[in-house]
Structures are given as structure tokens and as C-alpha cells.
XYZ file of C-alpha atoms in Angstrom:
317
model
C 13.040 -13.910 -1.475
C 11.034 -11.492 -3.607
C 9.215 -8.800 -1.619
C 6.817 -5.894 -1.913
C 5.860 -3.672 1.011
C 3.777 -6.398 2.696
C 4.240 -9.559 0.622
C 7.159 -11.998 0.516
C 7.527 -14.947 -1.857
C 10.172 -17.654 -1.638
C 10.517 -20.023 -4.576
C 12.254 -23.379 -4.150
C 13.076 -25.005 -7.457
C 13.484 -28.555 -6.189
C 12.281 -29.649 -2.768
C 13.636 -33.094 -1.948
C 11.942 -35.770 0.145
C 14.299 -35.280 3.118
C 15.652 -31.775 3.296
C 15.994 -28.560 5.291
C 16.094 -25.136 3.674
C 16.315 -21.658 5.155
C 15.648 -18.540 3.110
C 17.873 -15.524 2.811
C 16.799 -12.697 5.145
C 14.139 -10.360 3.795
C 12.909 -7.085 5.287
C 9.235 -6.380 5.968
C 8.444 -3.534 8.331
C 11.150 -2.968 10.960
C 12.506 -6.535 10.966
C 14.523 -8.967 8.911
C 12.621 -12.242 8.486
C 13.354 -15.855 7.586
C 11.269 -18.699 6.221
C 12.483 -22.244 6.773
C 11.269 -25.524 5.281
C 11.854 -28.979 6.723
C 10.673 -31.989 4.722
C 10.581 -35.487 6.092
C 7.407 -37.538 6.280
C 5.559 -34.243 6.662
C 6.379 -30.673 5.656
C 7.168 -28.092 8.340
C 7.163 -24.392 7.451
C 8.449 -21.839 9.940
C 8.326 -18.035 9.902
C 10.439 -16.014 12.312
C 12.248 -12.684 12.680
C 16.021 -12.432 12.784
C 17.386 -12.368 16.333
C 18.483 -8.777 16.961
C 18.115 -5.951 19.442
C 15.005 -4.752 17.578
C 13.288 -8.150 17.707
C 14.249 -8.649 21.368
C 13.116 -5.213 22.554
C 10.020 -4.954 20.361
C 9.139 -8.351 18.885
C 6.664 -8.089 15.994
C 3.010 -8.814 16.619
C 1.928 -10.092 13.229
C -1.311 -10.657 11.385
C -0.623 -12.606 8.217
C -1.713 -15.212 5.686
C 0.677 -17.899 4.462
C 0.214 -20.012 1.331
C 2.154 -22.829 -0.274
C 1.895 -23.475 -3.997
C 3.053 -26.871 -5.209
C 3.803 -26.723 -8.937
C 4.507 -30.372 -9.668
C 3.342 -32.936 -10.487
C -0.117 -31.372 -10.034
C -0.767 -27.784 -9.031
C -1.975 -27.589 -5.426
C -2.436 -24.626 -3.108
C -2.356 -24.921 0.688
C -3.553 -21.931 2.721
C -3.118 -21.542 6.470
C -6.059 -19.694 8.107
C -5.368 -16.049 8.907
C -3.074 -15.576 11.900
C -4.115 -12.570 13.990
C -1.909 -10.641 16.404
C 0.637 -13.416 16.941
C 3.825 -12.289 18.678
C 6.819 -13.811 16.901
C 10.195 -14.059 18.639
C 12.063 -17.176 17.590
C 10.432 -20.028 15.678
C 7.035 -19.308 17.211
C 5.058 -20.086 14.054
C 5.246 -23.644 12.717
C 2.902 -24.994 10.045
C 2.745 -28.754 9.630
C 1.413 -29.980 6.277
C 0.584 -33.633 5.804
C 1.706 -34.034 2.214
C 4.174 -36.013 0.148
C 4.789 -33.571 -2.691
C 8.285 -32.744 -3.878
C 9.694 -30.547 -6.638
C 9.083 -26.867 -7.243
C 7.168 -24.915 -4.597
C 6.482 -21.264 -3.788
C 5.706 -19.915 -0.315
C 3.772 -16.643 0.007
C 3.611 -14.690 3.258
C 1.260 -11.712 3.138
C 1.484 -9.454 6.191
C -1.883 -7.807 6.844
C -0.566 -5.892 9.843
C 2.527 -5.611 12.023
C 2.329 -4.137 15.507
C 4.807 -3.257 18.237
C 4.230 -2.718 21.931
C 5.592 0.596 23.316
C 8.761 0.167 25.389
C 7.146 2.011 28.303
C 4.035 -0.174 28.212
C 0.618 0.319 26.705
C -1.419 -1.137 23.865
C 0.421 -2.386 20.757
C 0.060 -0.141 17.717
C 0.486 -0.810 14.023
C 3.729 0.315 12.421
C 1.700 1.191 9.312
C -1.116 3.154 10.963
C 0.519 6.528 11.451
C 2.547 6.835 8.269
C 4.508 9.871 7.193
C 1.624 11.898 5.816
C 1.160 14.214 8.780
C 4.923 14.777 9.072
C 5.076 15.616 5.369
C 2.277 18.168 5.551
C 3.596 19.668 8.802
C 6.964 20.256 7.199
C 5.433 22.313 4.371
C 3.143 24.583 6.361
C 3.345 26.588 9.553
C 1.023 25.731 12.416
C -0.693 29.100 12.136
C -2.093 28.137 8.725
C -4.290 25.599 10.463
C -5.940 28.300 12.562
C -6.400 30.514 9.508
C -8.459 27.753 7.896
C -10.384 26.364 10.846
C -11.249 29.799 12.255
C -11.856 31.451 8.848
C -9.348 34.199 9.618
C -9.590 36.733 6.766
C -10.590 34.184 4.154
C -10.963 35.789 0.734
C -12.117 33.068 -1.669
C -15.205 30.842 -1.720
C -14.919 27.257 -2.941
C -18.006 25.573 -4.388
C -17.925 21.783 -3.994
C -20.441 19.255 -5.290
C -22.624 19.510 -2.186
C -21.611 22.607 -0.198
C -19.265 25.582 0.031
C -16.176 26.403 2.064
C -13.639 29.224 2.324
C -9.883 29.594 1.936
C -7.136 32.098 1.169
C -5.951 32.955 -2.329
C -2.346 33.396 -1.245
C -2.139 30.003 0.416
C -3.780 28.189 -2.500
C -1.574 30.013 -5.005
C 1.571 29.224 -3.029
C 0.769 25.502 -2.895
C -0.526 25.005 -6.441
C 0.666 26.500 -9.749
C -2.827 25.942 -11.139
C -4.436 28.067 -8.418
C -1.630 30.586 -8.867
C -2.535 30.903 -12.544
C -6.247 31.278 -11.721
C -5.627 34.206 -9.405
C -2.956 35.837 -11.589
C -5.114 36.366 -14.681
C -8.450 38.036 -15.285
C -10.468 34.876 -14.917
C -13.722 34.239 -13.073
C -11.840 32.903 -10.047
C -9.997 36.226 -9.651
C -12.882 38.554 -10.493
C -15.581 36.789 -8.425
C -13.321 35.335 -5.727
C -14.831 31.891 -6.251
C -13.403 28.541 -7.307
C -15.605 25.700 -8.532
C -14.400 22.260 -7.462
C -17.625 20.461 -8.224
C -15.924 17.114 -8.843
C -15.178 16.824 -5.112
C -17.503 16.409 -2.152
C -17.328 18.897 0.695
C -15.537 16.359 2.925
C -12.976 15.469 0.263
C -12.356 19.146 -0.525
C -11.960 19.869 3.188
C -9.363 17.094 3.331
C -7.553 18.741 0.417
C -7.535 22.102 2.215
C -6.430 20.473 5.450
C -3.441 18.978 3.649
C -2.578 22.299 2.022
C -2.813 24.081 5.396
C -0.857 21.375 7.265
C -3.787 20.145 9.350
C -4.691 16.752 7.875
C -5.079 13.680 10.079
C -4.011 10.231 8.905
C -7.498 8.686 9.071
C -8.892 11.574 7.035
C -6.118 11.137 4.473
C -6.827 7.403 4.111
C -10.567 7.977 3.722
C -10.101 10.405 0.815
C -6.752 9.471 -0.728
C -8.163 8.579 -4.163
C -10.022 11.899 -4.357
C -6.873 13.629 -3.111
C -4.835 11.885 -5.809
C -7.177 13.211 -8.498
C -7.001 16.705 -7.015
C -3.223 16.566 -6.669
C -2.931 15.664 -10.339
C -5.485 18.291 -11.432
C -3.967 21.140 -9.406
C -0.329 20.026 -9.742
C 0.389 19.556 -6.024
C 3.375 17.253 -6.420
C 4.074 16.432 -2.755
C 0.444 15.385 -2.193
C 0.599 13.206 -5.305
C 3.737 11.527 -3.959
C 2.090 11.008 -0.562
C -0.925 9.354 -2.213
C 1.289 7.066 -4.279
C 3.322 6.011 -1.238
C 0.144 5.295 0.723
C -1.435 3.284 -2.100
C 1.772 1.212 -2.344
C 1.379 0.058 1.252
C -1.778 -2.038 0.959
C -1.953 -3.560 -2.528
C -3.992 -6.762 -2.452
C -6.044 -8.930 -4.803
C -9.191 -6.863 -4.198
C -7.730 -3.510 -5.225
C -4.718 -4.253 -7.430
C -6.553 -3.730 -10.745
C -8.047 -0.427 -9.607
C -4.628 0.676 -8.370
C -3.055 -0.317 -11.677
C -5.643 1.732 -13.566
C -5.041 4.771 -11.337
C -1.279 4.360 -11.683
C -1.592 4.431 -15.461
C -4.061 7.335 -15.495
C -2.097 9.564 -13.125
C 1.415 8.529 -14.238
C 2.564 6.858 -11.022
C 5.507 4.644 -12.065
C 6.270 3.119 -8.656
C 2.648 2.119 -8.032
C 2.358 0.762 -11.559
C 5.520 -1.307 -11.203
C 4.409 -2.730 -7.842
C 0.979 -3.682 -9.193
C 2.592 -5.385 -12.183
C 4.941 -7.343 -9.907
C 2.083 -8.346 -7.620
C 0.014 -9.628 -10.549
C 2.693 -11.253 -12.678
C 5.825 -12.037 -10.652
C 3.822 -13.274 -7.664
C 1.341 -15.186 -9.829
C -1.811 -13.418 -8.597
C -3.465 -13.254 -12.032
C -4.973 -16.685 -11.378
C -6.607 -15.507 -8.148
C -8.509 -12.662 -9.861
C -9.346 -14.212 -13.214
C -13.033 -13.108 -13.134
C -12.160 -9.507 -12.248
C -9.423 -9.580 -14.867
C -11.885 -10.474 -17.625
C -14.012 -7.404 -16.808
C -10.878 -5.263 -16.507
C -9.633 -6.284 -19.948
C -12.945 -5.234 -21.501
C -12.749 -1.629 -20.299
C -9.088 -0.871 -19.548
C -6.824 1.229 -21.729
C -5.386 -0.819 -24.617
C -1.839 0.345 -23.949
C -2.117 -0.766 -20.332
C -3.362 -4.222 -21.384
C -0.445 -4.467 -23.799
C 1.985 -3.618 -20.972
C 0.514 -6.372 -18.787
C 0.847 -8.890 -21.611
C 4.439 -7.800 -22.236
C 5.235 -8.225 -18.541
C 3.754 -11.744 -18.598
C 5.827 -12.650 -21.666
C 8.983 -11.226 -20.059
C 8.494 -13.210 -16.859
C 7.689 -16.415 -18.756
């Protein structure tokens, strides 16, 4: 079974008229999963987690879409309506398809969300909602830095954004970014006037950047501004923020954003994001689903990037 962070695809080369198949285990989230296929007069498709202590104590509560692509003799696609917040323990999900097709098929399972219920009770929460962003920023800054920023304690530099101004500390900015360090180390305007122009960012996005630098960013704030933060991380050479943005963007690639993500991955030199977008488009056969968007993308995208996509298609074929 081929997988990305939230998508699994199982290809069966030859599905007989009377058969039972069970996939190898594949890991999505905290669990190992299986897909099984039973073909008789109708086709039964089952999705279930591996029986283990994890699945017994905290069974997954899944929101997902499942598709079946029949490749022969005529291409057909069957899509089960979105399943929302379904708790899966054993073979709790069974899809019955009234069809007679045989031959090569591919089964896609796209997990939109996976939740677990706390062991001590309470509302289920998504395993992907909290992320590692806050832990990453906390590990690189002391808690007192947060107060220095929020309470403007001895700030000594003014930052001009596209729609407002804010304040920060030269030492903190210089310690977190070699670009800021260079600004304040030479006789430039930033050093002489104690101002930095970041006019390509809004006040809110710039505040999110400062909150990350000072170890005070919240996950929702990070998600809301992660593309602006990626641009800033690349511009000011803040490598850990750039890595955090790439990891976050890897988590929710879908047909609506994959081309934009691919463009950003190429522009900002993000090899893991680029590779995942390529796999999503080519290996998982999603080019067909976005053919209209792809036409517009080809007209304006970088020629080298288009050539890489074509090479990937040729390699897979």
C-alpha cells in the first residue's frame, strides 16, 4: 500500500470474480490499518485498524473519503460519500458495491481527520490539530521572551509592516536570524535609525513571525499565516521555521492546494514537500482530477518545474 501523510492507495493487478484479498498493514496517524476486498456477486470493501493495545484503548474516530478506480475494461470511478467521525474498531466500515467488474483496480482512502477520545474522558480531539509547532518554538526560546514582546519590555527597534508598526528587540532578532544579525552589525539604515521595513507582510502576519521567534506562537495562528511565515523564513534565513512550515504543509495536501504547494516547494527549495506533491499528482493518479487547474498552472509555472512533472510522469509510466 502506497501512503502519504493522509492518503493510502492499494492497487490490485487482477481482481478475480470470486476472491478475498487483504492488504499489507499501512500506518496513518497512530494506527496500522488494513483494507480488505471480497468479491462474489457483489464487491465488499472493508477498512479497519489493526487489533492492538492502541486501537483497543483509543480506537480511531475517522473522517475519510474512499474511492475505487476500475481500470478495465472501461475506466470507472466509485466514490463513497464522506464518512464523518466514525469510530473504527474491527471491521466497522463495509462498503458494498453492486458491480461485476474484474481486473485491475485501485482503492484510495483519504483521511480528512483522525480523532481520539482522552483516556480520562472528554471530547475527542484531532491527532493533527496540535502539531509540534508550539513544542518546537518553546524549545528554542525561554518563556521570558514572550513577556518581553507582549509587554514591550525595553524594545529597541521599530518594525514597519504593510499596514501598521510593531516593536521588538535587536538582540533577539539578530540571535534568531543571520539576516537581521547582518542588518544590525553594519552601518545600515536598520542600525542607524533602529527601524526595519517588512512591508511585504501584514501586521498580523509579522506579529505571528515575532511570536514564533519569541516562543509564543499558537497553533491556530501558525496555520493561519504559514505561507507568509514560509516566505519570511526563507527571506530572513530562519531554518527551523522553514522546516516547521514544510512539515505543516505536508500534512494536508489535497487536490485543491497541491499545485500551489508544488509551486511553493519549487520556489523555496523544499524537497520533501515537492516530492510529496509529485507523488500525490503522479503516483496516485490525481492529475486527471485537476485537469482544468493543471492547464492554467502549465501556462504560468516555471519551465523547469513543468519539465520535472513530465519526467516524473514518464518515469512512472
